[in-house]
Amino acid sequence: MFTKLFHKPPHEPSPHNNKDAPQMKDFEPHIVVHYGIPSTASILAFDPLQHLLAVGTLDGRIKLIGGDNIECLLISPNPVPLKSLEFLKNQGYLVSVSNENVVQVWDLEKRQLASNLQWGSNISAFSVVCGTNYMYVGDEYGYLSVLKFDFEEGNIQHMPYQIPADLIADEAGIPVPDQLSVVGLLAQPCSSGKRLLIAYQVGVIILWDISEDKAILVKGHNDLQLKDEIIIHSTSDISYDKVNDKSNEEQIEKEISALCWVSSDGSILAVGYVDGDIILWNLPTSVSANNQKANKLSNNAVKLKLSSGDRRLPVIVLHWSNSPHGGSAGQLFVYGGDDIGSEEVLTILNLDFSSGLESLKCVKRLDLTLNGSYADIELVRAPESSDTTLFVLSNPGQLNVYDDECLTGLASAPDMKHAVNAVQCPVILPTVEPYMTISKLCLVDNEDLQRVLKETVLAAKPQSSSPTSPGSAKWPVSGGFPSQLSSAENIGVERIYIAGYQDGYVRIWDATFPVFSLIFVLGLQVEGTEIPGASEPISALEFNSTTSNLAVGNDCGLVHLFKLVGESEKLSTHLVTETKLEEINLHHGNGWHSTAVFSVIKSPVRSLQFTFSGARIIAGHECGKAAVLDVISSSVLVLTDCLVSNNSPIVSIAIKTYLQTDTNDPKQSGDTSLKDPEKEVAFVLTKDAHVILLDIGSDEKFAVPELSEQNPVNLPHSPAHGHEPLQSGTDPESDINEDEASTSSEATELWKTFDDSLILVCCGDSVLLHSTKSLIQGRSNFIRKIDLEKQCCWATIFMKNELESGVILVYSDGVIEIRSLPDLNVLAATSIMSILRWNFKTNMEKTMSSFGNANITMVYGCEFAVISLFTSENDFRVPESLPRLHDKVVAEAAEAALKFSLSQKNKQIAPTGILGGIIKGIKREKENESTNIEETRDVLVPKLEALFSRSPFSISDLDFDLGDDFDAPIKLVVEKIEVEPKSPEPSIPSQSQTKTEKNKQVERDQLFEGGSEPKARTADEIKAKYRKAGTGDTAAVALEAKDKLLERQMKLEKLKENAEELASGSENFASLAGELAKQMENRKWWQL
């Protein structure tokens, strides 16, 4: 049971008058803060340039993690699992694909869904073209499609380029696969997105050239020519077997389950199958349509097995990491492929094929034991480092990180199945390890205290009294940056979040902005003194902003008082028991420090409540006893026996002031200047629905008959003072002990001087509104009562716009209900499930808190959240205070660095001279085929736009054969200019001119067959030259001749275009030379 106090209006409204109810126009529940990885986490994505990590879940949520305590939660409209998650790297967008085949693009800067597209069939493969805003989509019917996210329009566009499976099969010269589903799409490295590897479920892989609209390479089990079979049981048990021809003949088509590139140039592909096999295919990058048949004859492949058993698990995941030392070596990460029933591990194979695939060797095998069932892995190599980072996600929601040093340590200790130095995902706000037992969000409304806390946070590092998280390696996620508002010096600490834990520690965070920061970790042990029960779980918390005092109660009955002190303050700690008072002098620095420890009742503390002045505190215990403690003198003022006969636990306490006057005392008559004329009374609620009025400062108690026959829950308090309801939940048992309380004339005298208010009592299935005067008089009649249809577990009173008030009820099924006061009419409703995708759990109410402004803190498993129910209550200053997830400065720097790197690679050294040289011309040059060509996004995207904006087969292959410099970078050739004229020398034709003339002569010779002019031919000669072998189809010959004429015409058109480009380049050069001449006119010789 719980109660809430609020002042009654001068004229009591009608119970059904809804006039003063808060308006629900701005009722819009939303998440303000979220920390922790959801237990339903299932998929990972990482942006290596922005250093951001994304975690997708089975309920449609996406968790984003950066550095400096930056975390964010994105929620899809529908709670369905995500089967694909990728960043548009360094562009500030994230792409997800749901099980309902909805493609979603998230804007990280705005933290919202930018666009979505419902796909008409089941998406079975998805891939983002690296460094661009284009996406490949493969579906269950074998279609290959291309999507584009338009940054300006903010939507997903379906590009015209789309090819069905039958056209691909026809172009590849193979029959249409029985199982058309595309299971993998991989852009070939160093192909600028032009070449795409398509893997079909039936086991066929096709290397498709998008610019030429044809299959460059086709492979299946019919083309499989295994050289070796390597069975890797362990590092010390590796067998190499030669595969005979008979085994090749017995190969049958089998389903593909995973694939990845095993080389940086795309020459070797690893394919995992459902039967547990892993085959490394040799895919030479020089394969073309003309020599495809020859390459099929020279194909070779190597089979890897993790076990020799007949029944093995499918290969679910394959990832490759190149060796940081370069060369043809690296690590293959495999999940699956081992015997059915074996231990669940992530296998790491160190492979070396420096002498070719046919001589592949497995150097080591490592088995990494998982901390739970496998969910996903992500391999990352940061651009600025050669080290590889392995993210391992396991259920439920556990994320570990292994770096090269950690994996090397694992390799040196083969008996150790896990890496001791693995880094766990930093937990900003721990809820499970250690286990959070109670928490409280507190308002700091004292400006001096705000300033002192701010200075303390800036001057001192967080204390670390509790054990630190494991792991010595550096956490590699550092993306995002805090808002400028969070570092403003003129804003103090306005809110703090306090949490008590099962290990006996209390942690305190600065909760002024959406990014929380840990500022204090407090233990109940006193230095140099052994206090029995100090390490017991924390059970109650209370904070007083006026005096900067913090009270902590635990399951052993200890009440520990802390005070925020500075370096100049000297305080002593008092140990107070039932029999003695001991004073201990301790050295204090900045922060909260112990001022007193009370151990007077050996029973768990269930409720703590400061008086308004903060000079006293009331402690309610599990046994039904209460104690009034003096904070200033560290003494016990009142120690009661059990307030009710059945020892019912105290679950909630509320405080009310009244003016004490004595008309019979002439010294007080007419004198209002006496010190402290206001007195306070405590309303103490027990678990069996009894309210006891305790006059603070005396041991007088006034009993109120049982309020309800229903299960009591808690006693809410006045929102103006930040009090919070606590839990209860048993049936009332017996009446109050008449020997322990009184309803005589003392209560009547108290009632005469008591300022009446209304008190709200919430039971398990009812809500009651009482007058405080009626309770003092011993009457339990209510003003208003509402019977609830379901069990109420938590409630709080909120103030909106400092004028309107209402009550928030949270039910056992997670429904959140807003009711008006004092009418208790329903105004709005939502649910924890709709806001956070959480179910309500047992004891969840113990970690729920609010200080009266409709901001509610919640804990669910490893997750912590702050939700706000109204848009008008913006205490966290959203969105100005939100951290930025996408760093545009980093994005621009990364693009500039890539451009500089390419310019250095393509740069030619200019000859020396007085002027140093000027630009003479622009020409394209072919790079060596072995060079990995990289392009910046502003160069690559227009090329892909031209390819994907057309329908397949709409442009002849000859366009790209002639323009064979599609991928060639533009180079600037700088030549020397002599100032002094020299004597004329005979011109020597350049190498390019000689080559061009030679090519022209060759073409002329081929055309005229060695003669100087065309010669007449007979019909037989023409038939003998152009007729196809073994056919007499004249129409086919004529069609072929026509095609050749068309080819010649297209070549001539291409030559014309090149000539026009050369003319345009000459004009640009002339303009540039003119500008340079103008700049040089007024320069002196010493400036040259």
Tab-separated table of N, CA and C in Angstrom, residues 452-496:
chain	number	residue	atom	x	y	z
A	452	VAL	N	28.088	23.020	-5.665
A	452	VAL	CA	29.088	22.202	-4.975
A	452	VAL	C	29.243	20.852	-5.656
A	453	LEU	N	28.125	20.255	-6.049
A	453	LEU	CA	28.199	18.971	-6.740
A	453	LEU	C	28.927	19.112	-8.074
A	454	LYS	N	28.661	20.204	-8.784
A	454	LYS	CA	29.330	20.418	-10.059
A	454	LYS	C	30.833	20.553	-9.854
A	455	GLU	N	31.239	21.315	-8.855
A	455	GLU	CA	32.663	21.470	-8.577
A	455	GLU	C	33.288	20.143	-8.167
A	456	THR	N	32.532	19.374	-7.397
A	456	THR	CA	33.050	18.074	-6.960
A	456	THR	C	33.226	17.134	-8.144
A	457	VAL	N	32.258	17.157	-9.062
A	457	VAL	CA	32.351	16.291	-10.235
A	457	VAL	C	33.546	16.676	-11.095
A	458	LEU	N	33.776	17.965	-11.271
A	458	LEU	CA	34.871	18.412	-12.122
A	458	LEU	C	36.228	18.231	-11.468
A	459	ALA	N	36.269	18.355	-10.123
A	459	ALA	CA	37.554	18.320	-9.435
A	459	ALA	C	38.028	16.921	-9.104
A	460	ALA	N	37.100	16.020	-8.866
A	460	ALA	CA	37.490	14.677	-8.414
A	460	ALA	C	36.995	13.631	-9.385
A	461	LYS	N	37.775	12.591	-9.562
A	461	LYS	CA	37.375	11.463	-10.376
A	461	LYS	C	36.412	10.597	-9.589
A	462	PRO	N	35.599	9.798	-10.266
A	462	PRO	CA	34.680	8.899	-9.540
A	462	PRO	C	35.440	7.949	-8.636
A	463	GLN	N	34.896	7.797	-7.440
A	463	GLN	CA	35.504	6.860	-6.512
A	463	GLN	C	35.283	5.436	-6.996
A	464	SER	N	36.163	4.556	-6.638
A	464	SER	CA	36.089	3.157	-7.097
A	464	SER	C	36.205	2.223	-5.912
A	465	SER	N	35.256	2.343	-5.011
A	465	SER	CA	35.281	1.482	-3.840
A	465	SER	C	34.885	0.055	-4.177
A	466	SER	N	34.140	-0.093	-5.284
A	466	SER	CA	33.705	-1.427	-5.669
A	466	SER	C	34.638	-1.996	-6.715
A	467	PRO	N	34.626	-3.308	-6.887
A	467	PRO	CA	35.510	-3.918	-7.878
A	467	PRO	C	35.249	-3.359	-9.269
A	468	THR	N	36.312	-3.214	-10.056
A	468	THR	CA	36.191	-2.705	-11.412
A	468	THR	C	35.813	-3.830	-12.359
A	469	SER	N	35.348	-3.443	-13.542
A	469	SER	CA	34.955	-4.440	-14.539
A	469	SER	C	36.182	-5.135	-15.090
A	470	PRO	N	36.056	-6.394	-15.469
A	470	PRO	CA	37.205	-7.140	-15.964
A	470	PRO	C	37.672	-6.621	-17.300
A	471	GLY	N	38.929	-6.967	-17.616
A	471	GLY	CA	39.474	-6.598	-18.920
A	471	GLY	C	40.514	-5.524	-18.830
A	472	SER	N	41.646	-5.737	-19.440
A	472	SER	CA	42.713	-4.761	-19.422
A	472	SER	C	42.881	-4.078	-20.765
A	473	ALA	N	42.293	-4.606	-21.822
A	473	ALA	CA	42.418	-4.020	-23.140
A	473	ALA	C	41.484	-2.819	-23.264
A	474	LYS	N	41.737	-2.017	-24.289
A	474	LYS	CA	40.957	-0.807	-24.495
A	474	LYS	C	39.667	-1.123	-25.221
A	475	TRP	N	38.585	-0.504	-24.783
A	475	TRP	CA	37.296	-0.669	-25.441
A	475	TRP	C	37.339	0.108	-26.760
A	476	PRO	N	37.094	-0.561	-27.895
A	476	PRO	CA	37.336	0.072	-29.191
A	476	PRO	C	36.224	0.991	-29.674
A	477	VAL	N	35.122	1.076	-28.968
A	477	VAL	CA	33.988	1.893	-29.412
A	477	VAL	C	34.112	3.270	-28.775
A	478	SER	N	34.298	4.286	-29.592
A	478	SER	CA	34.513	5.635	-29.062
A	478	SER	C	33.772	6.688	-29.864
A	479	GLY	N	32.754	6.302	-30.626
A	479	GLY	CA	32.062	7.228	-31.509
A	479	GLY	C	31.152	8.193	-30.781
A	480	GLY	N	30.701	9.205	-31.534
A	480	GLY	CA	29.819	10.223	-30.993
A	480	GLY	C	30.572	11.235	-30.149
A	481	PHE	N	29.877	12.302	-29.806
A	481	PHE	CA	30.468	13.308	-28.930
A	481	PHE	C	29.351	14.018	-28.161
A	482	PRO	N	29.632	14.415	-26.902
A	482	PRO	CA	28.592	15.049	-26.076
A	482	PRO	C	28.193	16.412	-26.634
A	483	SER	N	27.010	16.848	-26.244
A	483	SER	CA	26.548	18.172	-26.654
A	483	SER	C	27.307	19.247	-25.882
A	484	GLN	N	27.381	20.431	-26.451
A	484	GLN	CA	28.047	21.539	-25.780
A	484	GLN	C	27.321	21.936	-24.504
A	485	LEU	N	26.017	21.693	-24.481
A	485	LEU	CA	25.235	22.067	-23.304
A	485	LEU	C	25.670	21.282	-22.078
A	486	SER	N	26.086	20.026	-22.266
A	486	SER	CA	26.472	19.191	-21.127
A	486	SER	C	27.757	19.672	-20.471
A	487	SER	N	28.558	20.440	-21.191
A	487	SER	CA	29.807	20.943	-20.613
A	487	SER	C	29.706	22.393	-20.169
A	488	ALA	N	28.497	22.942	-20.197
A	488	ALA	CA	28.319	24.335	-19.774
A	488	ALA	C	28.603	24.468	-18.280
A	489	GLU	N	29.434	25.428	-17.922
A	489	GLU	CA	29.831	25.600	-16.525
A	489	GLU	C	28.748	26.264	-15.690
A	490	ASN	N	27.806	26.967	-16.340
A	490	ASN	CA	26.773	27.666	-15.585
A	490	ASN	C	25.601	26.774	-15.206
A	491	ILE	N	25.632	25.507	-15.618
A	491	ILE	CA	24.568	24.562	-15.257
A	491	ILE	C	25.126	23.585	-14.241
A	492	GLY	N	24.552	23.601	-13.070
A	492	GLY	CA	25.008	22.708	-12.014
A	492	GLY	C	24.378	21.339	-12.120
A	493	VAL	N	24.592	20.514	-11.113
A	493	VAL	CA	24.002	19.182	-11.054
A	493	VAL	C	22.567	19.322	-10.568
A	494	GLU	N	21.618	19.196	-11.462
A	494	GLU	CA	20.205	19.419	-11.138
A	494	GLU	C	19.504	18.162	-10.669
A	495	ARG	N	20.008	16.996	-11.064
A	495	ARG	CA	19.406	15.724	-10.663
A	495	ARG	C	20.509	14.726	-10.394
A	496	ILE	N	20.240	13.820	-9.489
A	496	ILE	CA	21.140	12.697	-9.254
A	496	ILE	C	20.316	11.417	-9.230
